[in-house]
């Protein structure tokens, strides 16, 4: 059964209950999937991506077609499940609770309780992908994403690395993408690059809660990592 079938079941149960907002939604994830931690992580990831995307869509006051297409590209929602996803999206968008409340609730579902939770970084990466789909990261969107990162306890250097994969930051960009300081020898850069590739392989992301249906996040991230390494490699070899 795909994650979308699970989400569909979740939405139906949510709709038939007295759930009306963020707290009810998060508690439903906790209780309905308590017996299956792996499935709970995947459902939590999916719900967080859909709901926070809905909240972010209100950040700049405009939902562009590019953002809608990016949303659909990440989620790869089958036609028969689109209605359930839309219901969850609308529920989050209409909820009177602010996005900060929701982000705090979702942060509690990470599992390790520590900073720089990889699942939460994956969620933030997906939100960046949607926010920059129209070619522009609006000031309010960036403020939204930075605040989500703070609530998720994602350190500034991790945030800058994620940001650099989606927004051109200048000459230091490839180094920031890889999260490595300038001046390192090529052998060290290559070692770090290979570590990143291993950590961000789609199988690793799936293992920490990324549903198969969200694999576009992993492939986009690896493309940015590969491009950054190639830039650094060429510059160091030419030196």
JSON list of C-alpha atoms in Angstrom, two decimals:
[
{"chain": "A", "resi": 1, "resn": "UNK", "atom": "CA", "xyz": [0.00, 0.00, 0.00]},
{"chain": "A", "resi": 2, "resn": "UNK", "atom": "CA", "xyz": [1.45, 3.37, -1.01]},
{"chain": "A", "resi": 3, "resn": "UNK", "atom": "CA", "xyz": [1.88, 6.27, 1.38]},
{"chain": "A", "resi": 4, "resn": "UNK", "atom": "CA", "xyz": [-1.01, 8.01, -0.40]},
{"chain": "A", "resi": 5, "resn": "UNK", "atom": "CA", "xyz": [-3.38, 5.19, 0.50]},
{"chain": "A", "resi": 6, "resn": "UNK", "atom": "CA", "xyz": [-2.23, 5.61, 4.10]},
{"chain": "A", "resi": 7, "resn": "UNK", "atom": "CA", "xyz": [-2.74, 9.36, 3.89]},
{"chain": "A", "resi": 8, "resn": "UNK", "atom": "CA", "xyz": [-6.20, 8.76, 2.45]},
{"chain": "A", "resi": 9, "resn": "UNK", "atom": "CA", "xyz": [-7.10, 6.52, 5.40]},
{"chain": "A", "resi": 10, "resn": "UNK", "atom": "CA", "xyz": [-5.66, 9.11, 7.76]},
{"chain": "A", "resi": 11, "resn": "UNK", "atom": "CA", "xyz": [-7.72, 11.94, 6.25]},
{"chain": "A", "resi": 12, "resn": "UNK", "atom": "CA", "xyz": [-10.91, 9.89, 6.38]},
{"chain": "A", "resi": 13, "resn": "UNK", "atom": "CA", "xyz": [-10.37, 9.10, 10.06]},
{"chain": "A", "resi": 14, "resn": "UNK", "atom": "CA", "xyz": [-9.46, 12.69, 10.75]},
{"chain": "A", "resi": 15, "resn": "UNK", "atom": "CA", "xyz": [-12.58, 13.93, 9.00]},
{"chain": "A", "resi": 16, "resn": "UNK", "atom": "CA", "xyz": [-14.83, 11.57, 10.93]},
{"chain": "A", "resi": 17, "resn": "UNK", "atom": "CA", "xyz": [-13.39, 12.68, 14.27]},
{"chain": "A", "resi": 18, "resn": "UNK", "atom": "CA", "xyz": [-13.68, 15.99, 16.07]},
{"chain": "A", "resi": 19, "resn": "UNK", "atom": "CA", "xyz": [-10.30, 17.11, 14.72]},
{"chain": "A", "resi": 20, "resn": "UNK", "atom": "CA", "xyz": [-10.22, 20.70, 13.63]},
{"chain": "A", "resi": 21, "resn": "UNK", "atom": "CA", "xyz": [-6.63, 21.88, 13.81]},
{"chain": "A", "resi": 22, "resn": "UNK", "atom": "CA", "xyz": [-2.95, 21.29, 14.25]},
{"chain": "A", "resi": 23, "resn": "UNK", "atom": "CA", "xyz": [-2.95, 19.62, 17.64]},
{"chain": "A", "resi": 24, "resn": "UNK", "atom": "CA", "xyz": [-5.64, 17.15, 16.60]},
{"chain": "A", "resi": 25, "resn": "UNK", "atom": "CA", "xyz": [-3.83, 16.33, 13.36]},
{"chain": "A", "resi": 26, "resn": "UNK", "atom": "CA", "xyz": [-0.49, 15.66, 15.04]},
{"chain": "A", "resi": 27, "resn": "UNK", "atom": "CA", "xyz": [-2.09, 13.62, 17.80]},
{"chain": "A", "resi": 28, "resn": "UNK", "atom": "CA", "xyz": [-3.86, 11.57, 15.14]},
{"chain": "A", "resi": 29, "resn": "UNK", "atom": "CA", "xyz": [-0.49, 10.74, 13.54]},
{"chain": "A", "resi": 30, "resn": "UNK", "atom": "CA", "xyz": [0.86, 9.70, 16.93]},
{"chain": "A", "resi": 31, "resn": "UNK", "atom": "CA", "xyz": [-2.04, 7.45, 17.86]},
{"chain": "A", "resi": 32, "resn": "UNK", "atom": "CA", "xyz": [-3.12, 5.93, 14.54]},
{"chain": "A", "resi": 33, "resn": "UNK", "atom": "CA", "xyz": [0.38, 4.75, 13.66]},
{"chain": "A", "resi": 34, "resn": "UNK", "atom": "CA", "xyz": [1.81, 4.18, 17.13]},
{"chain": "A", "resi": 35, "resn": "UNK", "atom": "CA", "xyz": [2.36, 0.48, 16.47]},
{"chain": "A", "resi": 36, "resn": "UNK", "atom": "CA", "xyz": [4.45, 1.03, 13.34]},
{"chain": "A", "resi": 37, "resn": "UNK", "atom": "CA", "xyz": [7.27, 3.59, 13.93]},
{"chain": "A", "resi": 38, "resn": "UNK", "atom": "CA", "xyz": [8.53, 3.39, 10.34]},
{"chain": "A", "resi": 39, "resn": "UNK", "atom": "CA", "xyz": [5.08, 4.06, 8.89]},
{"chain": "A", "resi": 40, "resn": "UNK", "atom": "CA", "xyz": [4.53, 6.80, 11.46]},
{"chain": "A", "resi": 41, "resn": "UNK", "atom": "CA", "xyz": [7.71, 8.57, 10.29]},
{"chain": "A", "resi": 42, "resn": "UNK", "atom": "CA", "xyz": [6.58, 8.40, 6.67]},
{"chain": "A", "resi": 43, "resn": "UNK", "atom": "CA", "xyz": [3.07, 9.63, 7.41]},
{"chain": "A", "resi": 44, "resn": "UNK", "atom": "CA", "xyz": [4.46, 12.38, 9.67]},
{"chain": "A", "resi": 45, "resn": "UNK", "atom": "CA", "xyz": [6.84, 13.48, 6.91]},
{"chain": "A", "resi": 46, "resn": "UNK", "atom": "CA", "xyz": [4.04, 13.54, 4.34]},
{"chain": "A", "resi": 47, "resn": "UNK", "atom": "CA", "xyz": [1.61, 15.41, 6.59]},
{"chain": "A", "resi": 48, "resn": "UNK", "atom": "CA", "xyz": [4.30, 17.93, 7.52]},
{"chain": "A", "resi": 49, "resn": "UNK", "atom": "CA", "xyz": [5.21, 18.58, 3.89]},
{"chain": "A", "resi": 50, "resn": "UNK", "atom": "CA", "xyz": [1.60, 19.07, 2.82]},
{"chain": "A", "resi": 51, "resn": "UNK", "atom": "CA", "xyz": [0.53, 21.18, 5.79]},
{"chain": "A", "resi": 52, "resn": "UNK", "atom": "CA", "xyz": [3.64, 23.38, 5.97]},
{"chain": "A", "resi": 53, "resn": "UNK", "atom": "CA", "xyz": [3.46, 23.88, 2.20]},
{"chain": "A", "resi": 54, "resn": "UNK", "atom": "CA", "xyz": [-0.07, 25.15, 2.67]},
{"chain": "A", "resi": 55, "resn": "UNK", "atom": "CA", "xyz": [1.10, 27.51, 5.42]},
{"chain": "A", "resi": 56, "resn": "UNK", "atom": "CA", "xyz": [4.02, 28.71, 3.30]},
{"chain": "A", "resi": 57, "resn": "UNK", "atom": "CA", "xyz": [1.73, 29.40, 0.35]},
{"chain": "A", "resi": 58, "resn": "UNK", "atom": "CA", "xyz": [0.22, 32.17, 2.44]},
{"chain": "A", "resi": 59, "resn": "UNK", "atom": "CA", "xyz": [3.63, 33.67, 3.30]},
{"chain": "A", "resi": 60, "resn": "UNK", "atom": "CA", "xyz": [3.93, 35.85, 0.20]},
{"chain": "A", "resi": 61, "resn": "UNK", "atom": "CA", "xyz": [0.20, 36.04, -0.38]},
{"chain": "A", "resi": 62, "resn": "UNK", "atom": "CA", "xyz": [0.39, 34.47, -3.85]},
{"chain": "A", "resi": 63, "resn": "UNK", "atom": "CA", "xyz": [0.33, 30.82, -4.90]},
{"chain": "A", "resi": 64, "resn": "UNK", "atom": "CA", "xyz": [1.89, 30.69, -8.38]},
{"chain": "A", "resi": 65, "resn": "UNK", "atom": "CA", "xyz": [1.40, 27.90, -10.90]},
{"chain": "A", "resi": 66, "resn": "UNK", "atom": "CA", "xyz": [5.14, 27.16, -10.64]},
{"chain": "A", "resi": 67, "resn": "UNK", "atom": "CA", "xyz": [4.73, 26.53, -6.92]},
{"chain": "A", "resi": 68, "resn": "UNK", "atom": "CA", "xyz": [1.72, 24.31, -7.56]},
{"chain": "A", "resi": 69, "resn": "UNK", "atom": "CA", "xyz": [3.66, 22.32, -10.15]},
{"chain": "A", "resi": 70, "resn": "UNK", "atom": "CA", "xyz": [6.64, 21.97, -7.79]},
{"chain": "A", "resi": 71, "resn": "UNK", "atom": "CA", "xyz": [4.28, 20.75, -5.10]},
{"chain": "A", "resi": 72, "resn": "UNK", "atom": "CA", "xyz": [2.88, 18.15, -7.48]},
{"chain": "A", "resi": 73, "resn": "UNK", "atom": "CA", "xyz": [6.35, 17.14, -8.69]},
{"chain": "A", "resi": 74, "resn": "UNK", "atom": "CA", "xyz": [7.58, 16.45, -5.17]},
{"chain": "A", "resi": 75, "resn": "UNK", "atom": "CA", "xyz": [4.46, 14.66, -4.07]},
{"chain": "A", "resi": 76, "resn": "UNK", "atom": "CA", "xyz": [3.72, 12.69, -7.27]},
{"chain": "A", "resi": 77, "resn": "UNK", "atom": "CA", "xyz": [0.15, 12.31, -6.09]},
{"chain": "A", "resi": 78, "resn": "UNK", "atom": "CA", "xyz": [-1.86, 9.71, -8.03]},
{"chain": "A", "resi": 79, "resn": "UNK", "atom": "CA", "xyz": [-5.11, 11.12, -9.44]},
{"chain": "A", "resi": 80, "resn": "UNK", "atom": "CA", "xyz": [-7.28, 8.96, -7.21]},
{"chain": "A", "resi": 81, "resn": "UNK", "atom": "CA", "xyz": [-5.65, 10.38, -4.07]},
{"chain": "A", "resi": 82, "resn": "UNK", "atom": "CA", "xyz": [-5.48, 14.02, -5.14]},
{"chain": "A", "resi": 83, "resn": "UNK", "atom": "CA", "xyz": [-8.75, 14.84, -3.42]},
{"chain": "A", "resi": 84, "resn": "UNK", "atom": "CA", "xyz": [-7.54, 13.59, -0.03]},
{"chain": "A", "resi": 85, "resn": "UNK", "atom": "CA", "xyz": [-4.28, 15.53, -0.33]},
{"chain": "A", "resi": 86, "resn": "UNK", "atom": "CA", "xyz": [-6.24, 18.66, -1.26]},
{"chain": "A", "resi": 87, "resn": "UNK", "atom": "CA", "xyz": [-8.43, 18.20, 1.82]},
{"chain": "A", "resi": 88, "resn": "UNK", "atom": "CA", "xyz": [-5.40, 18.04, 4.09]},
{"chain": "A", "resi": 89, "resn": "UNK", "atom": "CA", "xyz": [-3.84, 21.03, 2.33]},
{"chain": "A", "resi": 90, "resn": "UNK", "atom": "CA", "xyz": [-7.02, 23.07, 2.78]},
{"chain": "A", "resi": 91, "resn": "UNK", "atom": "CA", "xyz": [-7.39, 22.00, 6.41]},
{"chain": "A", "resi": 92, "resn": "UNK", "atom": "CA", "xyz": [-3.90, 23.27, 7.20]},
{"chain": "A", "resi": 93, "resn": "UNK", "atom": "CA", "xyz": [-4.37, 26.45, 5.18]},
{"chain": "A", "resi": 94, "resn": "UNK", "atom": "CA", "xyz": [-7.64, 27.30, 6.96]},
{"chain": "A", "resi": 95, "resn": "UNK", "atom": "CA", "xyz": [-6.47, 26.33, 10.44]},
{"chain": "A", "resi": 96, "resn": "UNK", "atom": "CA", "xyz": [-6.32, 29.42, 12.63]},
{"chain": "A", "resi": 97, "resn": "UNK", "atom": "CA", "xyz": [-3.16, 28.16, 14.34]},
{"chain": "A", "resi": 98, "resn": "UNK", "atom": "CA", "xyz": [0.01, 29.76, 13.00]},
{"chain": "A", "resi": 99, "resn": "UNK", "atom": "CA", "xyz": [2.68, 27.80, 11.17]},
{"chain": "A", "resi": 100, "resn": "UNK", "atom": "CA", "xyz": [4.98, 28.06, 14.21]},
{"chain": "A", "resi": 101, "resn": "UNK", "atom": "CA", "xyz": [2.57, 26.03, 16.31]},
{"chain": "A", "resi": 102, "resn": "UNK", "atom": "CA", "xyz": [2.40, 23.39, 13.62]},
{"chain": "A", "resi": 103, "resn": "UNK", "atom": "CA", "xyz": [6.18, 23.30, 13.10]},
{"chain": "A", "resi": 104, "resn": "UNK", "atom": "CA", "xyz": [6.70, 22.77, 16.85]},
{"chain": "A", "resi": 105, "resn": "UNK", "atom": "CA", "xyz": [4.20, 19.93, 16.86]},
{"chain": "A", "resi": 106, "resn": "UNK", "atom": "CA", "xyz": [5.86, 18.25, 13.88]},
{"chain": "A", "resi": 107, "resn": "UNK", "atom": "CA", "xyz": [9.34, 18.73, 15.36]},
{"chain": "A", "resi": 108, "resn": "UNK", "atom": "CA", "xyz": [8.24, 16.53, 18.24]},
{"chain": "A", "resi": 109, "resn": "UNK", "atom": "CA", "xyz": [7.66, 13.66, 15.83]},
{"chain": "A", "resi": 110, "resn": "UNK", "atom": "CA", "xyz": [11.28, 13.52, 14.69]},
{"chain": "A", "resi": 111, "resn": "UNK", "atom": "CA", "xyz": [12.32, 10.87, 17.16]},
{"chain": "A", "resi": 112, "resn": "UNK", "atom": "CA", "xyz": [15.86, 11.72, 18.24]},
{"chain": "A", "resi": 113, "resn": "UNK", "atom": "CA", "xyz": [14.94, 14.95, 20.03]},
{"chain": "A", "resi": 114, "resn": "UNK", "atom": "CA", "xyz": [18.30, 16.50, 19.15]},
{"chain": "A", "resi": 115, "resn": "UNK", "atom": "CA", "xyz": [19.38, 19.34, 16.85]},
{"chain": "A", "resi": 116, "resn": "UNK", "atom": "CA", "xyz": [19.80, 18.93, 13.08]},
{"chain": "A", "resi": 117, "resn": "UNK", "atom": "CA", "xyz": [17.34, 16.05, 12.81]},
{"chain": "A", "resi": 118, "resn": "UNK", "atom": "CA", "xyz": [17.81, 14.73, 9.28]},
{"chain": "A", "resi": 119, "resn": "UNK", "atom": "CA", "xyz": [14.10, 14.10, 8.72]},
{"chain": "A", "resi": 120, "resn": "UNK", "atom": "CA", "xyz": [13.36, 17.72, 9.60]},
{"chain": "A", "resi": 121, "resn": "UNK", "atom": "CA", "xyz": [16.15, 18.89, 7.29]},
{"chain": "A", "resi": 122, "resn": "UNK", "atom": "CA", "xyz": [14.52, 16.83, 4.53]},
{"chain": "A", "resi": 123, "resn": "UNK", "atom": "CA", "xyz": [11.21, 18.61, 5.17]},
{"chain": "A", "resi": 124, "resn": "UNK", "atom": "CA", "xyz": [12.92, 22.01, 5.03]},
{"chain": "A", "resi": 125, "resn": "UNK", "atom": "CA", "xyz": [14.68, 21.05, 1.80]},
{"chain": "A", "resi": 126, "resn": "UNK", "atom": "CA", "xyz": [11.36, 20.13, 0.23]},
{"chain": "A", "resi": 127, "resn": "UNK", "atom": "CA", "xyz": [9.83, 23.43, 1.32]},
{"chain": "A", "resi": 128, "resn": "UNK", "atom": "CA", "xyz": [12.74, 25.31, -0.28]},
{"chain": "A", "resi": 129, "resn": "UNK", "atom": "CA", "xyz": [12.16, 23.38, -3.50]},
{"chain": "A", "resi": 130, "resn": "UNK", "atom": "CA", "xyz": [8.55, 24.57, -3.60]},
{"chain": "A", "resi": 131, "resn": "UNK", "atom": "CA", "xyz": [9.32, 28.14, -2.53]},
{"chain": "A", "resi": 132, "resn": "UNK", "atom": "CA", "xyz": [11.92, 28.65, -5.27]},
{"chain": "A", "resi": 133, "resn": "UNK", "atom": "CA", "xyz": [9.96, 26.93, -8.04]},
{"chain": "A", "resi": 134, "resn": "UNK", "atom": "CA", "xyz": [9.00, 30.30, -9.53]},
{"chain": "A", "resi": 135, "resn": "UNK", "atom": "CA", "xyz": [12.67, 31.33, -9.68]},
{"chain": "A", "resi": 136, "resn": "UNK", "atom": "CA", "xyz": [12.42, 33.72, -6.73]},
{"chain": "A", "resi": 137, "resn": "UNK", "atom": "CA", "xyz": [12.71, 33.25, -2.99]},
{"chain": "A", "resi": 138, "resn": "UNK", "atom": "CA", "xyz": [10.44, 35.98, -1.66]},
{"chain": "A", "resi": 139, "resn": "UNK", "atom": "CA", "xyz": [11.47, 37.78, 1.50]},
{"chain": "A", "resi": 140, "resn": "UNK", "atom": "CA", "xyz": [8.45, 36.54, 3.42]},
{"chain": "A", "resi": 141, "resn": "UNK", "atom": "CA", "xyz": [9.07, 32.98, 2.25]},
{"chain": "A", "resi": 142, "resn": "UNK", "atom": "CA", "xyz": [12.67, 33.16, 3.39]},
{"chain": "A", "resi": 143, "resn": "UNK", "atom": "CA", "xyz": [11.50, 34.48, 6.74]},
{"chain": "A", "resi": 144, "resn": "UNK", "atom": "CA", "xyz": [9.04, 31.60, 6.98]},
{"chain": "A", "resi": 145, "resn": "UNK", "atom": "CA", "xyz": [11.72, 29.01, 6.14]},
{"chain": "A", "resi": 146, "resn": "UNK", "atom": "CA", "xyz": [14.27, 30.49, 8.53]},
{"chain": "A", "resi": 147, "resn": "UNK", "atom": "CA", "xyz": [11.72, 30.45, 11.36]},
{"chain": "A", "resi": 148, "resn": "UNK", "atom": "CA", "xyz": [10.81, 26.84, 10.60]},
{"chain": "A", "resi": 149, "resn": "UNK", "atom": "CA", "xyz": [14.54, 25.99, 10.71]},
{"chain": "A", "resi": 150, "resn": "UNK", "atom": "CA", "xyz": [14.82, 27.63, 14.13]},
{"chain": "A", "resi": 151, "resn": "UNK", "atom": "CA", "xyz": [11.85, 25.68, 15.47]},
{"chain": "A", "resi": 152, "resn": "UNK", "atom": "CA", "xyz": [13.30, 22.48, 14.00]},
{"chain": "A", "resi": 153, "resn": "UNK", "atom": "CA", "xyz": [16.62, 23.23, 15.82]},
{"chain": "A", "resi": 154, "resn": "UNK", "atom": "CA", "xyz": [18.52, 23.29, 12.54]},
{"chain": "A", "resi": 155, "resn": "UNK", "atom": "CA", "xyz": [21.82, 25.11, 13.02]},
{"chain": "A", "resi": 156, "resn": "UNK", "atom": "CA", "xyz": [22.72, 28.15, 10.94]},
{"chain": "A", "resi": 157, "resn": "UNK", "atom": "CA", "xyz": [25.43, 26.32, 8.97]},
{"chain": "A", "resi": 158, "resn": "UNK", "atom": "CA", "xyz": [22.97, 23.55, 8.07]},
{"chain": "A", "resi": 159, "resn": "UNK", "atom": "CA", "xyz": [20.40, 26.14, 7.09]},
{"chain": "A", "resi": 160, "resn": "UNK", "atom": "CA", "xyz": [22.91, 27.92, 4.85]},
{"chain": "A", "resi": 161, "resn": "UNK", "atom": "CA", "xyz": [23.82, 24.63, 3.19]},
{"chain": "A", "resi": 162, "resn": "UNK", "atom": "CA", "xyz": [20.16, 23.93, 2.40]},
{"chain": "A", "resi": 163, "resn": "UNK", "atom": "CA", "xyz": [19.64, 27.52, 1.23]},
{"chain": "A", "resi": 164, "resn": "UNK", "atom": "CA", "xyz": [22.66, 27.34, -1.07]},
{"chain": "A", "resi": 165, "resn": "UNK", "atom": "CA", "xyz": [21.22, 24.32, -2.88]},
{"chain": "A", "resi": 166, "resn": "UNK", "atom": "CA", "xyz": [18.29, 26.45, -4.01]},
{"chain": "A", "resi": 167, "resn": "UNK", "atom": "CA", "xyz": [19.53, 30.06, -4.16]},
{"chain": "A", "resi": 168, "resn": "UNK", "atom": "CA", "xyz": [22.69, 31.34, -5.83]},
{"chain": "A", "resi": 169, "resn": "UNK", "atom": "CA", "xyz": [24.87, 32.79, -3.07]},
{"chain": "A", "resi": 170, "resn": "UNK", "atom": "CA", "xyz": [27.92, 33.89, -5.05]},
{"chain": "A", "resi": 171, "resn": "UNK", "atom": "CA", "xyz": [31.47, 32.64, -5.32]},
{"chain": "A", "resi": 172, "resn": "UNK", "atom": "CA", "xyz": [31.38, 30.67, -2.06]},
{"chain": "A", "resi": 173, "resn": "UNK", "atom": "CA", "xyz": [28.29, 28.77, -3.17]},
{"chain": "A", "resi": 174, "resn": "UNK", "atom": "CA", "xyz": [29.83, 25.36, -4.04]},
{"chain": "A", "resi": 175, "resn": "UNK", "atom": "CA", "xyz": [31.67, 25.23, -0.73]},
{"chain": "A", "resi": 176, "resn": "UNK", "atom": "CA", "xyz": [28.55, 26.11, 1.21]},
{"chain": "A", "resi": 177, "resn": "UNK", "atom": "CA", "xyz": [26.58, 23.44, -0.69]},
{"chain": "A", "resi": 178, "resn": "UNK", "atom": "CA", "xyz": [29.07, 20.83, 0.46]},
{"chain": "A", "resi": 179, "resn": "UNK", "atom": "CA", "xyz": [29.36, 22.32, 3.93]},
{"chain": "A", "resi": 180, "resn": "UNK", "atom": "CA", "xyz": [33.15, 22.53, 3.74]},
{"chain": "A", "resi": 181, "resn": "UNK", "atom": "CA", "xyz": [35.56, 25.41, 4.25]},
{"chain": "A", "resi": 182, "resn": "UNK", "atom": "CA", "xyz": [37.72, 26.82, 1.49]},
{"chain": "A", "resi": 183, "resn": "UNK", "atom": "CA", "xyz": [41.40, 25.89, 1.50]},
{"chain": "A", "resi": 184, "resn": "UNK", "atom": "CA", "xyz": [40.91, 22.14, 1.91]},
{"chain": "A", "resi": 185, "resn": "UNK", "atom": "CA", "xyz": [43.02, 19.91, -0.37]},
{"chain": "A", "resi": 186, "resn": "UNK", "atom": "CA", "xyz": [41.20, 18.09, -3.15]},
{"chain": "A", "resi": 187, "resn": "UNK", "atom": "CA", "xyz": [41.60, 14.74, -1.37]},
{"chain": "A", "resi": 188, "resn": "UNK", "atom": "CA", "xyz": [39.73, 16.09, 1.67]},
{"chain": "A", "resi": 189, "resn": "UNK", "atom": "CA", "xyz": [37.04, 17.68, -0.50]},
{"chain": "A", "resi": 190, "resn": "UNK", "atom": "CA", "xyz": [36.58, 14.36, -2.30]},
{"chain": "A", "resi": 191, "resn": "UNK", "atom": "CA", "xyz": [36.35, 12.45, 0.99]},
{"chain": "A", "resi": 192, "resn": "UNK", "atom": "CA", "xyz": [33.71, 14.84, 2.27]},
{"chain": "A", "resi": 193, "resn": "UNK", "atom": "CA", "xyz": [31.84, 14.73, -1.05]},
{"chain": "A", "resi": 194, "resn": "UNK", "atom": "CA", "xyz": [31.69, 10.93, -1.01]},
{"chain": "A", "resi": 195, "resn": "UNK", "atom": "CA", "xyz": [30.39, 11.01, 2.56]},
{"chain": "A", "resi": 196, "resn": "UNK", "atom": "CA", "xyz": [27.62, 13.41, 1.53]},
{"chain": "A", "resi": 197, "resn": "UNK", "atom": "CA", "xyz": [26.67, 11.26, -1.45]},
{"chain": "A", "resi": 198, "resn": "UNK", "atom": "CA", "xyz": [26.40, 8.21, 0.80]},
{"chain": "A", "resi": 199, "resn": "UNK", "atom": "CA", "xyz": [24.37, 10.10, 3.42]},
{"chain": "A", "resi": 200, "resn": "UNK", "atom": "CA", "xyz": [22.00, 11.50, 0.83]},
{"chain": "A", "resi": 201, "resn": "UNK", "atom": "CA", "xyz": [21.46, 8.40, -1.27]},
{"chain": "A", "resi": 202, "resn": "UNK", "atom": "CA", "xyz": [17.71, 7.89, -1.78]},
{"chain": "A", "resi": 203, "resn": "UNK", "atom": "CA", "xyz": [17.84, 4.62, 0.17]},
{"chain": "A", "resi": 204, "resn": "UNK", "atom": "CA", "xyz": [19.28, 6.43, 3.20]},
{"chain": "A", "resi": 205, "resn": "UNK", "atom": "CA", "xyz": [16.60, 9.10, 3.05]},
{"chain": "A", "resi": 206, "resn": "UNK", "atom": "CA", "xyz": [13.87, 6.46, 2.79]},
{"chain": "A", "resi": 207, "resn": "UNK", "atom": "CA", "xyz": [15.40, 4.74, 5.80]},
{"chain": "A", "resi": 208, "resn": "UNK", "atom": "CA", "xyz": [14.94, 7.84, 7.94]},
{"chain": "A", "resi": 209, "resn": "UNK", "atom": "CA", "xyz": [11.34, 8.44, 6.95]},
{"chain": "A", "resi": 210, "resn": "UNK", "atom": "CA", "xyz": [11.29, 9.87, 3.42]},
{"chain": "A", "resi": 211, "resn": "UNK", "atom": "CA", "xyz": [8.49, 8.07, 1.55]},
{"chain": "A", "resi": 212, "resn": "UNK", "atom": "CA", "xyz": [9.36, 6.57, -1.84]},
{"chain": "A", "resi": 213, "resn": "UNK", "atom": "CA", "xyz": [6.86, 8.98, -3.37]},
{"chain": "A", "resi": 214, "resn": "UNK", "atom": "CA", "xyz": [9.03, 11.97, -2.30]},
{"chain": "A", "resi": 215, "resn": "UNK", "atom": "CA", "xyz": [12.19, 10.76, -3.99]},
{"chain": "A", "resi": 216, "resn": "UNK", "atom": "CA", "xyz": [12.43, 13.96, -6.06]},
{"chain": "A", "resi": 217, "resn": "UNK", "atom": "CA", "xyz": [13.81, 15.67, -2.94]},
{"chain": "A", "resi": 218, "resn": "UNK", "atom": "CA", "xyz": [16.72, 13.20, -2.84]},
{"chain": "A", "resi": 219, "resn": "UNK", "atom": "CA", "xyz": [17.53, 13.42, -6.54]},
{"chain": "A", "resi": 220, "resn": "UNK", "atom": "CA", "xyz": [17.43, 17.23, -6.54]},
{"chain": "A", "resi": 221, "resn": "UNK", "atom": "CA", "xyz": [19.74, 17.34, -3.52]},
{"chain": "A", "resi": 222, "resn": "UNK", "atom": "CA", "xyz": [22.24, 14.93, -5.07]},
{"chain": "A", "resi": 223, "resn": "UNK", "atom": "CA", "xyz": [22.27, 16.93, -8.30]},
{"chain": "A", "resi": 224, "resn": "UNK", "atom": "CA", "xyz": [23.22, 20.08, -6.33]},
{"chain": "A", "resi": 225, "resn": "UNK", "atom": "CA", "xyz": [25.93, 18.20, -4.41]},
{"chain": "A", "resi": 226, "resn": "UNK", "atom": "CA", "xyz": [27.40, 16.73, -7.60]},
{"chain": "A", "resi": 227, "resn": "UNK", "atom": "CA", "xyz": [27.39, 20.10, -9.37]},
{"chain": "A", "resi": 228, "resn": "UNK", "atom": "CA", "xyz": [29.11, 21.80, -6.42]},
{"chain": "A", "resi": 229, "resn": "UNK", "atom": "CA", "xyz": [31.82, 19.14, -6.24]},
{"chain": "A", "resi": 230, "resn": "UNK", "atom": "CA", "xyz": [32.50, 19.38, -9.97]},
{"chain": "A", "resi": 231, "resn": "UNK", "atom": "CA", "xyz": [32.96, 23.15, -9.69]},
{"chain": "A", "resi": 232, "resn": "UNK", "atom": "CA", "xyz": [35.40, 22.79, -6.81]},
{"chain": "A", "resi": 233, "resn": "UNK", "atom": "CA", "xyz": [37.28, 19.93, -8.45]},
{"chain": "A", "resi": 234, "resn": "UNK", "atom": "CA", "xyz": [37.78, 21.89, -11.67]},
{"chain": "A", "resi": 235, "resn": "UNK", "atom": "CA", "xyz": [38.96, 24.99, -9.82]},
{"chain": "A", "resi": 236, "resn": "UNK", "atom": "CA", "xyz": [41.45, 23.06, -7.67]},
{"chain": "A", "resi": 237, "resn": "UNK", "atom": "CA", "xyz": [42.83, 21.06, -10.57]},
{"chain": "A", "resi": 238, "resn": "UNK", "atom": "CA", "xyz": [43.34, 24.25, -12.56]},
{"chain": "A", "resi": 239, "resn": "UNK", "atom": "CA", "xyz": [45.17, 25.95, -9.71]}
]
